[in-house]
XYZ file of C-alpha atoms in Angstrom:
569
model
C 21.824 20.946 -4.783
C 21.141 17.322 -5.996
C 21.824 14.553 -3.443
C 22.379 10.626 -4.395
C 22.043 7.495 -3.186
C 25.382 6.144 -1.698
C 24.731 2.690 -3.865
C 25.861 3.109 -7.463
C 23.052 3.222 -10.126
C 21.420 0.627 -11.395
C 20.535 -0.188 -15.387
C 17.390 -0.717 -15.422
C 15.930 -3.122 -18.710
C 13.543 -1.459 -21.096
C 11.380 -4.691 -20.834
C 7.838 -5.237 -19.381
C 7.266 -6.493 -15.956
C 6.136 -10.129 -16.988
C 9.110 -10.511 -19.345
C 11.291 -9.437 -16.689
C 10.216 -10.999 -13.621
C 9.810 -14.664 -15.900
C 13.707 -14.127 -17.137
C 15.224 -13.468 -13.481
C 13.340 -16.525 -12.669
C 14.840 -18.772 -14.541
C 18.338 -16.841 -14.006
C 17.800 -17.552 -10.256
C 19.189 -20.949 -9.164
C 16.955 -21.481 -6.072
C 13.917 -21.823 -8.792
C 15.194 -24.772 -10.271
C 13.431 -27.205 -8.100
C 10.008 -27.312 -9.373
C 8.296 -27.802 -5.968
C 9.942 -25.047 -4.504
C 6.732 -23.097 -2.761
C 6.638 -19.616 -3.869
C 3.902 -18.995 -1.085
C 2.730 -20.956 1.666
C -1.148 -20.715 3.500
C -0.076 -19.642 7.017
C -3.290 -21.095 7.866
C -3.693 -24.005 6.118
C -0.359 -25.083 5.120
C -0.816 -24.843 1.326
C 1.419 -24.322 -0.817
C 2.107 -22.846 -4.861
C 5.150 -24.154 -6.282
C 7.064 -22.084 -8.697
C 5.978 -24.538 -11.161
C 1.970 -23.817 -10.803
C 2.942 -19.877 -10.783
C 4.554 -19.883 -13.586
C 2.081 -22.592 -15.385
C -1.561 -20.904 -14.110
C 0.165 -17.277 -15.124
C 0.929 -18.339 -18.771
C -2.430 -20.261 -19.071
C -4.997 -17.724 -17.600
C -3.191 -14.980 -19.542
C -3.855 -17.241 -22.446
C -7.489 -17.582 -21.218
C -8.463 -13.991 -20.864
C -7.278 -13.117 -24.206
C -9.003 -16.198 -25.972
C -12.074 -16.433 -23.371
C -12.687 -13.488 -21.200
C -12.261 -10.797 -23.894
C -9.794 -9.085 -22.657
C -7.314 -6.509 -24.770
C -4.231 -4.659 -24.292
C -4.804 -1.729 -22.249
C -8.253 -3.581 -20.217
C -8.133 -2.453 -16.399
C -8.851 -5.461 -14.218
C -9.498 -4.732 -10.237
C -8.354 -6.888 -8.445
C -10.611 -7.395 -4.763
C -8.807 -9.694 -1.933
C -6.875 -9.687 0.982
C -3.806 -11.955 0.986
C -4.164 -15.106 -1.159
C -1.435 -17.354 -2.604
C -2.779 -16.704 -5.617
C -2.838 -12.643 -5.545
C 0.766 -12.888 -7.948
C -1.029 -15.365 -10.307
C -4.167 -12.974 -10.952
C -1.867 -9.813 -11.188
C 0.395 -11.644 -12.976
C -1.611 -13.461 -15.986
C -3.032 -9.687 -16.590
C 0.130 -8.163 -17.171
C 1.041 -10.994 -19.635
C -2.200 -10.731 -21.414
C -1.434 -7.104 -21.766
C -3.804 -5.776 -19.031
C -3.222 -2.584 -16.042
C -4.179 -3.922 -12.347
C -6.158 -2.013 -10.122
C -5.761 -3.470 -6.887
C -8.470 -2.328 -3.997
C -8.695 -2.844 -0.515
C -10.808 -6.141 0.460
C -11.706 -3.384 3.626
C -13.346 -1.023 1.359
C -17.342 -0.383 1.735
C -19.294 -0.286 -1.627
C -19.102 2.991 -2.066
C -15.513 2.957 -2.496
C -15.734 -0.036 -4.564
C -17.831 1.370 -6.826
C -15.360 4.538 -6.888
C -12.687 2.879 -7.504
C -13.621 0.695 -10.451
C -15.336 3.319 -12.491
C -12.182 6.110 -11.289
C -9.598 3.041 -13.243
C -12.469 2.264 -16.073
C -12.096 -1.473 -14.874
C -13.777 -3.927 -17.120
C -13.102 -6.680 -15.280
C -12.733 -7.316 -11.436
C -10.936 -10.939 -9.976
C -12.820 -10.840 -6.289
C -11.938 -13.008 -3.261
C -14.541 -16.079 -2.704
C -15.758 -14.200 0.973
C -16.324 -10.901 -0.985
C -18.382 -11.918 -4.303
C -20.965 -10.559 -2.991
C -19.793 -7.050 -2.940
C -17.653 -7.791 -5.841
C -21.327 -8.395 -7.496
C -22.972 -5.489 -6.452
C -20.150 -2.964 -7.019
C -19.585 -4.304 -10.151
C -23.323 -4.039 -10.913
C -23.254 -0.462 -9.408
C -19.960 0.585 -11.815
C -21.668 -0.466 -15.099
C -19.536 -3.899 -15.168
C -21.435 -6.995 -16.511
C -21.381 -9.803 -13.524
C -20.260 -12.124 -16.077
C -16.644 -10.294 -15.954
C -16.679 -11.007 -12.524
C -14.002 -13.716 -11.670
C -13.606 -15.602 -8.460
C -9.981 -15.979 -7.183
C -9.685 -19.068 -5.817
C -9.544 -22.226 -7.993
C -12.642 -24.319 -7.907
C -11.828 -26.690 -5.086
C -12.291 -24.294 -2.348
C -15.912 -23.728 -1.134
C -18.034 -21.223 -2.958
C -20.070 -18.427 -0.447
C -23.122 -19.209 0.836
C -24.471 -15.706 0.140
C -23.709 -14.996 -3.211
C -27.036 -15.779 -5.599
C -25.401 -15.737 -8.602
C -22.791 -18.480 -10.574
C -19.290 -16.502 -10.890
C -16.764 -17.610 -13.431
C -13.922 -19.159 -11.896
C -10.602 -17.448 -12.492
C -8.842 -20.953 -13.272
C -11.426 -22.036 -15.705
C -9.569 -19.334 -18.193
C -6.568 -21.869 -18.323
C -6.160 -22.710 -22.174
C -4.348 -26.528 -21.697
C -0.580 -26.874 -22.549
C 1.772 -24.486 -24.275
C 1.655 -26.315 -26.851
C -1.707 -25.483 -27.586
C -1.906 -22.142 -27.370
C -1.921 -19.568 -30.654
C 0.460 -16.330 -31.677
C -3.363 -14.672 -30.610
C -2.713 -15.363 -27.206
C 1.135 -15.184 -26.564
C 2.154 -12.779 -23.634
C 1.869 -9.261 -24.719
C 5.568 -7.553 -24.613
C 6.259 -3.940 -23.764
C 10.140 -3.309 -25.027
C 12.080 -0.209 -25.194
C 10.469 3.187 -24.937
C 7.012 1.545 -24.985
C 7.637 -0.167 -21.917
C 7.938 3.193 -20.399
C 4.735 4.390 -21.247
C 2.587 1.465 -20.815
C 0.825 1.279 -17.615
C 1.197 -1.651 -15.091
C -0.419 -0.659 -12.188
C -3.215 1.529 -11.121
C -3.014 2.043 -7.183
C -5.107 4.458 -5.813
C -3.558 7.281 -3.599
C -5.728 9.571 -1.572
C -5.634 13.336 -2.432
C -6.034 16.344 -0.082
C -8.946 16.978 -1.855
C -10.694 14.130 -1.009
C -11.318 11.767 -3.777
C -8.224 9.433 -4.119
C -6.430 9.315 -7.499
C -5.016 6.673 -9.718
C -1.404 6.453 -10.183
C -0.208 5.339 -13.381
C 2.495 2.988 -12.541
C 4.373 1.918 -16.196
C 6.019 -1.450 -16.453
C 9.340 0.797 -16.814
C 8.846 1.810 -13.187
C 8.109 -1.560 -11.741
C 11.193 -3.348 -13.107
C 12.934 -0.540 -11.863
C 11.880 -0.632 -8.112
C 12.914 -4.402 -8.233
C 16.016 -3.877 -9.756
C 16.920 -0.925 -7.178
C 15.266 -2.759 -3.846
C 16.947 -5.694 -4.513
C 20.203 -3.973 -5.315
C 19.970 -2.144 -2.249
C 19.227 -4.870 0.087
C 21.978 -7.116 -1.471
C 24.580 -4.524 -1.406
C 23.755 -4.193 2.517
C 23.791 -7.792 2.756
C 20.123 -7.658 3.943
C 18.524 -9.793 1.761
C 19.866 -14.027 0.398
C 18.563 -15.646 -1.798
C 16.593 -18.940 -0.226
C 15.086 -16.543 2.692
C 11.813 -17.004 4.346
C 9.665 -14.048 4.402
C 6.479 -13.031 6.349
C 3.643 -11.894 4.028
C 1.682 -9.987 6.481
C 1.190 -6.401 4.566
C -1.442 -6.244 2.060
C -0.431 -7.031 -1.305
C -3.121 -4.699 -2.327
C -0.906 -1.776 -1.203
C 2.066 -0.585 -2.932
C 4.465 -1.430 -0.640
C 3.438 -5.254 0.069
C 2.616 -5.585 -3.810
C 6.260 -4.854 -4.506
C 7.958 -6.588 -2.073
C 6.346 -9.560 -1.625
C 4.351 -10.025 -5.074
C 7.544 -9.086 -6.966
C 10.665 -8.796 -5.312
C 10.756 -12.035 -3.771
C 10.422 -13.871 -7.241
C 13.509 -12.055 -8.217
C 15.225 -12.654 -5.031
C 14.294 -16.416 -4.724
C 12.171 -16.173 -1.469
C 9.701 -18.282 -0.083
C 6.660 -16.091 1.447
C 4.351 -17.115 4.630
C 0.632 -15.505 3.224
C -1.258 -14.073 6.171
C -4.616 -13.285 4.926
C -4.794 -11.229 7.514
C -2.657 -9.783 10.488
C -2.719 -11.967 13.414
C -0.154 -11.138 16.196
C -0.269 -14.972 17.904
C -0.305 -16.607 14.520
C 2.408 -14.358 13.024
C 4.410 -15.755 16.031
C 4.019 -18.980 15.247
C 4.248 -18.914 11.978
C 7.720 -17.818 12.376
C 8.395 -20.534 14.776
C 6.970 -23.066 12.368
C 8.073 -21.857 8.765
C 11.571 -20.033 10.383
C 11.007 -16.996 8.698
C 14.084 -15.208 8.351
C 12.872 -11.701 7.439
C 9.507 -8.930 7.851
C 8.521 -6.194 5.685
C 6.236 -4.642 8.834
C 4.639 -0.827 10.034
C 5.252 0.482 13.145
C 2.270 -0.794 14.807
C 2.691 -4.736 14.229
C 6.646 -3.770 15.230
C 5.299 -2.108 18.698
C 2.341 -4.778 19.152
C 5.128 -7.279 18.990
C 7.470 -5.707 21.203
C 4.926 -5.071 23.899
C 3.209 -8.765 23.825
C 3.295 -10.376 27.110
C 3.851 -13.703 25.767
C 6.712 -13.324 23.593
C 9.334 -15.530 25.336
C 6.761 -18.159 24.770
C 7.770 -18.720 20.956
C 11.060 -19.441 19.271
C 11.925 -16.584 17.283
C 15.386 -17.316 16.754
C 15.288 -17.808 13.406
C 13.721 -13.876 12.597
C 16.978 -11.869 11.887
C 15.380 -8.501 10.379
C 12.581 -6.655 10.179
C 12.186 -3.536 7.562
C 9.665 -0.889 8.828
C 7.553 1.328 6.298
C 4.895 4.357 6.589
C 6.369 5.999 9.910
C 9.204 5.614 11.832
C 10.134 3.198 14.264
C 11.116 4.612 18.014
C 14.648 4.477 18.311
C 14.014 2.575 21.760
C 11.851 0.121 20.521
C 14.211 -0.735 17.380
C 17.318 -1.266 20.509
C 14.820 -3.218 22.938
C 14.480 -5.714 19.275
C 18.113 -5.818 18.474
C 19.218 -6.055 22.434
C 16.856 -8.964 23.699
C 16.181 -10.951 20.476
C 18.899 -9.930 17.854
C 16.528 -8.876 15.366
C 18.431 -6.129 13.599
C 15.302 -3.247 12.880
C 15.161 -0.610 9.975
C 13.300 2.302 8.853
C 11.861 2.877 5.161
C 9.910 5.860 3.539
C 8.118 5.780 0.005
C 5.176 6.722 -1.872
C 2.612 5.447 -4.189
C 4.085 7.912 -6.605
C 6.992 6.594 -5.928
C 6.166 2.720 -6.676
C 7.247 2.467 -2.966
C 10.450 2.196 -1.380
C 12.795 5.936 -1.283
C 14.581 5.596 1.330
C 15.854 3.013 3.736
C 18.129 2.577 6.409
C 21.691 0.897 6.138
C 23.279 -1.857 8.042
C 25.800 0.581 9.821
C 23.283 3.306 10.137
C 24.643 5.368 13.270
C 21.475 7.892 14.638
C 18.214 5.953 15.157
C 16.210 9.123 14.020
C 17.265 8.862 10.209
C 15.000 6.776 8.240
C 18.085 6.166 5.713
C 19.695 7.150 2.561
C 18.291 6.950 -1.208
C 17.726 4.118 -3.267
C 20.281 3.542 -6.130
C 19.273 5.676 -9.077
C 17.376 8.136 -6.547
C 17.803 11.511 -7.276
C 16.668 14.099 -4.591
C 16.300 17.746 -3.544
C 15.583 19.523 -0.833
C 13.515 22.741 -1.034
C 12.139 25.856 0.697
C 8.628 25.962 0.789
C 7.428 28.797 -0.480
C 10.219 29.967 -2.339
C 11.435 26.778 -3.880
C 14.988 27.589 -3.306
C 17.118 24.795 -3.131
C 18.438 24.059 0.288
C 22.183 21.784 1.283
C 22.986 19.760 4.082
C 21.092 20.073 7.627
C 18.280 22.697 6.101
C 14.889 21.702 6.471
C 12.924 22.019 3.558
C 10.147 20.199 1.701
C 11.681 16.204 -0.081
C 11.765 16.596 -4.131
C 12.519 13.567 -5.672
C 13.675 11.807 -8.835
C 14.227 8.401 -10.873
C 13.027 5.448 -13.097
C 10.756 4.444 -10.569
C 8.626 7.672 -10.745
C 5.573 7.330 -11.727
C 4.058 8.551 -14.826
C 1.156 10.592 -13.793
C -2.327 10.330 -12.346
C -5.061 9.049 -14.344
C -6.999 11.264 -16.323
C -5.644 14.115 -13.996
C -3.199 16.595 -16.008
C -3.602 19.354 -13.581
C -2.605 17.204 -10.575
C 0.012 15.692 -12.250
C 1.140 19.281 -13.367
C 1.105 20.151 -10.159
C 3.390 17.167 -8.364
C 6.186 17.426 -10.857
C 8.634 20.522 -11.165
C 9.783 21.850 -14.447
C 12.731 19.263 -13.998
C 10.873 16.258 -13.636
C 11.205 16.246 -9.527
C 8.220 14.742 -7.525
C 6.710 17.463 -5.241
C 6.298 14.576 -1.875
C 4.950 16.737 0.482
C 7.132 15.846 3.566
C 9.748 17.890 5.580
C 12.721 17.015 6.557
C 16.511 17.366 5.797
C 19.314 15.181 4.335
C 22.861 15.320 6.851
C 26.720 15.244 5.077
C 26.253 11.458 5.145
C 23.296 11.347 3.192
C 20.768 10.377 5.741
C 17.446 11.708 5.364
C 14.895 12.724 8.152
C 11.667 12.966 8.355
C 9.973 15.399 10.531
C 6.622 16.765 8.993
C 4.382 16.715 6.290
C 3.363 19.422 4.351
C 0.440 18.115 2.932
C -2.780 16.992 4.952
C -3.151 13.129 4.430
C -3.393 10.919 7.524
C -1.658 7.725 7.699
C -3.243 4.990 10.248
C -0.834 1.968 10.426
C 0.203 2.671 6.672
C -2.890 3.621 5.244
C -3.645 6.913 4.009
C -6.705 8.851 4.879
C -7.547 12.114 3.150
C -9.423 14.279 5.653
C -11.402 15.985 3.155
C -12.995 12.894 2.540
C -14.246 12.612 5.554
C -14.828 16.063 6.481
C -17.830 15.696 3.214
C -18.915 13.040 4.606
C -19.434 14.277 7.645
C -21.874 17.500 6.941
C -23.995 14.749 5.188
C -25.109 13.454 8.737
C -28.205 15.676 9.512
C -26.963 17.411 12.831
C -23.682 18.514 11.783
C -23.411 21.578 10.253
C -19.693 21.902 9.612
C -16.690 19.496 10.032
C -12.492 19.356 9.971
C -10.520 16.243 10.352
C -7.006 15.746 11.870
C -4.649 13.043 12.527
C -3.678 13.151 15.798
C -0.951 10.619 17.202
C -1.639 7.790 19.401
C 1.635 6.379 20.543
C -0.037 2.894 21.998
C -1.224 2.030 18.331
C 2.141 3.733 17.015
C 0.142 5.228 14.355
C -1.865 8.462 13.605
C -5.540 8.224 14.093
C -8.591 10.434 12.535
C -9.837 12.497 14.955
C -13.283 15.032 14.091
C -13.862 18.413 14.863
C -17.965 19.180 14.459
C -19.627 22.013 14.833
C -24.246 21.008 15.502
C -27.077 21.855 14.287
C -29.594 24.097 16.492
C -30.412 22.054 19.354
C -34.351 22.074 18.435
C -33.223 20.635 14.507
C -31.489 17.632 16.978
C -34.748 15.494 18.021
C -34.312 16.286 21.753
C -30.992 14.376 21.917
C -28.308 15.009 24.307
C -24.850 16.123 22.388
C -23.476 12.816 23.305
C -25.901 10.945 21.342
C -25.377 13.155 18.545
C -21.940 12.252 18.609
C -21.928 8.522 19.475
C -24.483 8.676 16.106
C -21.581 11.115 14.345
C -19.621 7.913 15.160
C -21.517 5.550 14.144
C -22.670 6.928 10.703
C -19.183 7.518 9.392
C -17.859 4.092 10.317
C -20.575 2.645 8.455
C -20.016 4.152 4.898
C -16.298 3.806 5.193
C -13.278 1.453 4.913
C -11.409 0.397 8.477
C -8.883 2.423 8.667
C -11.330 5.653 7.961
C -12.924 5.135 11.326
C -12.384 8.354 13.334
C -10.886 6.485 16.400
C -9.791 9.471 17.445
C -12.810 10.422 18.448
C -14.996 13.240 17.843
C -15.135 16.619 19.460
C -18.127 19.593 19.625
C -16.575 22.870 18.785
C -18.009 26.284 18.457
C -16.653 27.031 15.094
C -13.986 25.614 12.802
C -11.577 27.612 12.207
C -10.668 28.947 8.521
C -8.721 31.367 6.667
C -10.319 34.467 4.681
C -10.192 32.664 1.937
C -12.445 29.616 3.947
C -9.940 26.939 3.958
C -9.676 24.943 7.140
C -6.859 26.359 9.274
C -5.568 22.655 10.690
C -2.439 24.031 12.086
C -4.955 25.515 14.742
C -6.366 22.436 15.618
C -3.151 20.778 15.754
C -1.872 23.406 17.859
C -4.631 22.728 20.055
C -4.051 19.063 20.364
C -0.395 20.107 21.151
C -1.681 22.017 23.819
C -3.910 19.969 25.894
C -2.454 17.027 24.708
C -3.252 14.126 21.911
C -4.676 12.019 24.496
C -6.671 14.287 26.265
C -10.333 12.848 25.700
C -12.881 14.670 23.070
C -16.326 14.366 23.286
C -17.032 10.948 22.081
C -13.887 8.260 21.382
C -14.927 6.151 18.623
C -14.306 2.405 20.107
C -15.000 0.574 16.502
């Protein structure tokens, strides 16, 4: 049985992403005004008007065809937290004909360095703070320093630890349009070409450690627009001349959509945060009356719980969408009830270009995360069998549409793997779809953590984690910690002989376990919850790691029952 989204399909154009996002612009009355700010500095108050987005996108697309080198196809990483410039640096690559690789700004070098020679980036665009990484990574990767860009235009202040003289992303603007040649006009991907060419290369981690690189075409990212914003119209969610809070990371799929895209079709103004700060998110919605929040749980339950709430006006905030888990239903009625701020779940993927499901306006039972996107096809099936299954059967969430992506990168056995024979994406979560067409949640098949949004592949970890020289085998679980609202890494460790251990005391070994892991990964890879010593780890004939027994045990004795050492980083 195929279920479908209650909204009525949507046609989505056979154009690229540049060509598409520059027309609705100039379709969209609230653009008009040349000073309009597309993005405001939450923290300094500076703006970029529609006029200097559109202006530095055209010229430094101009510039790294002419200047930089750069050809149709070229992967350029992109390395920053939250700038008002993110959309310009994505933005001029796509129009010059380039795929962008975003990375987290958290990552260590190590993951850098996998990362940009996983995409085959040639060039990276690195925040000011993190040239010197940037540098080295790029150094590391086999990527000439000179295709090194910084971000920022050349006003703001260089870093005082970088030794060597980066290019400056706005010194690739050519001059007026007048100027430029047919060599450097915005590359255009039309009809079935525009389904093929990639856009995007997010990385998505991988039960078997390693993340992969999802091919994301232009085809796809037109169509999430087009179906988001038809969605959140049609539930009279979304207006255009709205104030938005840019607090998720436009590095991840589901802030790079919404607030790097979407809102330039919508006509919304965004408040950057370059980072998540729950007193300055306050009053930045107080002083910018931000109308609307793409959020996660945790910022939602941080913001519920803060002591000094009444303190700021925040009248004006009307709606808040929630992504990566669900929100508790009692925390979504204590928003509504007290401050009128009308809360909703959504579920999506990388592989997915983001957004599946979402909840609508007159959504009934707090425990359904919502119904399908327009143009969403989906199934759900037995695992094990792969017998389709009908209304209020639990079974593992197929799914289908434009916004699909096209594969992973350089990966045809995963990507054989994730699709059926009838083009349905294999998600990995269970749950069940009721006779209205709400979908639930309520488990996940495959083994990826997800810490405030982020996903963690315990493999990873778990191979990191025998490289420390007193561990001798490893298994990593998420295990829930409901006053973060989020999952958190928790390791399982079985030592080495006491006499290999220097005379230390089990606790130092761990505290050490601890501290060695947190220092060759990104943030949200930190095992905060904890570390424990166990006897063996348990594993099937076959030697896989049998997580459903350490689960159970957590079950048992309860997630916040204290293991050996709690990581406090």
């Amino acid at each position: 049985m195929i279920f479908q989204s209650p909204h009525p399909p949507v046609k989505v154009p056979s154009v690229d992403l540049y060509s598409f996002i520059v027309q609705r612009i100039r379709n969209q009355a609230y653009w008009n005004d040349p000073e309009r700010p597309v993005y405001i500095d939450g923290d300094s108050g500076a703006k970029l008007t529609i006029r200097d987005f559109l202006h530095y996108t055209a010229e430094i697309a101009a510039g790294w065809q002419s200047i930089a080198g750069l050809v149709p196809g070229d992967v350029v990483a992109v390395l920053s937290p939250n700038d008002i410039y993110y959309g310009v640096a994505s933005f001029s690559v796509l129009a010059a004909g380039g795929v962008v690789s975003p990375i987290n700004p958290g990552y260590t070098q190590r993951e850098i360095v996998y990362q940009l020679q996983a995409s085959g980036a040639r060039f990276i665009v690195s925040d000011g703070e993190l040239l010197p990484i940037a540098t080295d990574a790029a150094r590391e990767a086999g990527i000439s320093v000179k295709h090194v860009y910084r971000l920022q235009p050349a006003t703001a202040p260089s870093p005082q630890s970088s030794s060597v003289a980066h290019q400056n992303l706005f010194d690739l603007c050519q001059g007026a349009p007048a100027a430029r040649t047919a060599a450097t006009a915005p590359i255009r991907h039309s009809g079935d070409e525009s389904h093929h060419a990639p856009a995007y290369l997010c990385f998505s981690s991988g039960t078997t450690g390693k993340s992969k690189g999802v091919v994301t075409t232009h085809f796809n990212m037109v169509a999430i627009v087009t179906q988001v914003d038809a969605f959140l119209r049609g539930e009279d969610y979304a207006h255009t001349g709205q104030v938005l809070a840019g607090v998720l990371p436009f590095y991840h799929i589901y802030g790079l959509n919404v607030l790097v895209h979407l809102n330039l079709v919508q006509g919304c103004t965004i408040v950057v945060a370059r980072k998540f700060d729950l007193p300055k998110f306050l009053c930045n919605i107080e002083t910018y009356r931000i109308q609307f929040a793409y959020l996660v749980p945790p910022i939602v339950l941080n913001m519920a719980r803060y002591s000094r709430l009444q303190d700021h006006d925040i009248s004006s905030l009307n709606f808040i969408m929630s992504g990566a888990a669900p929100i508790p239903a009692s925390l979504a009625r204590d928003l509504e009830t007290r401050h009128g701020i009308t809360v909703r779940d959504a579920y999506g993927l990388t592989e997915s270009s983001s957004i599946l499901l979402m909840g609508r306006r007159d959504t009934q039972d707090p425990e359904a995360i919502g119904v399908l996107m327009p143009s969403v096809e989906a199934r759900i099936v037995e695992t094990g069998t792969g017998r389709p299954l009908g209304p209020n059967q639990t079974g593992e969430l197929f799914v289908r549409g434009p916004n699909i992506m096209k594969g992973y990168l350089n990966n045809p056995e995963a990507t054989e793997a994730t699709f059926d024979s009838e083009g349905f994406l294999r998600t990995g979560d269970i749950g069940h779809v009721d006779r209205t067409g709400h979908f639930y949640i309520t488990d996940r098949l495959k083994e990826l953590i997800k810490y405030k949004g982020f996903q963690v592949a315990p493999a990873e970890l778990e191979a990191l984690l025998v490289c420390h020289p007193h561990v001798r085998d490893a298994a990593v679980i998420g295990v829930y910690n409901p006053q973060q609202a989020t999952e958190v890494p928790r390791a399982y460790v079985v030592l080495t002989e006491r006499n290999g251990r220097d005379g230390r005391t089990e606790r130092e070994v761990t505290e050490d376990i601890v501290r060695f892991v947190a220092s060759q990964v990104a943030n949200h890879k930190k095992l905060r919850g904890g570390v424990e010593i166990v006897r063996e780890i348990p594993k099937s004939t076959s030697g896989k790691i049998m997580r459903q027994v350490l689960r159970k045990r957590v079950a048992e004795v309860g997630a916040s029952a204290q293991p050996s050492v709690v990581s406090k980083l």
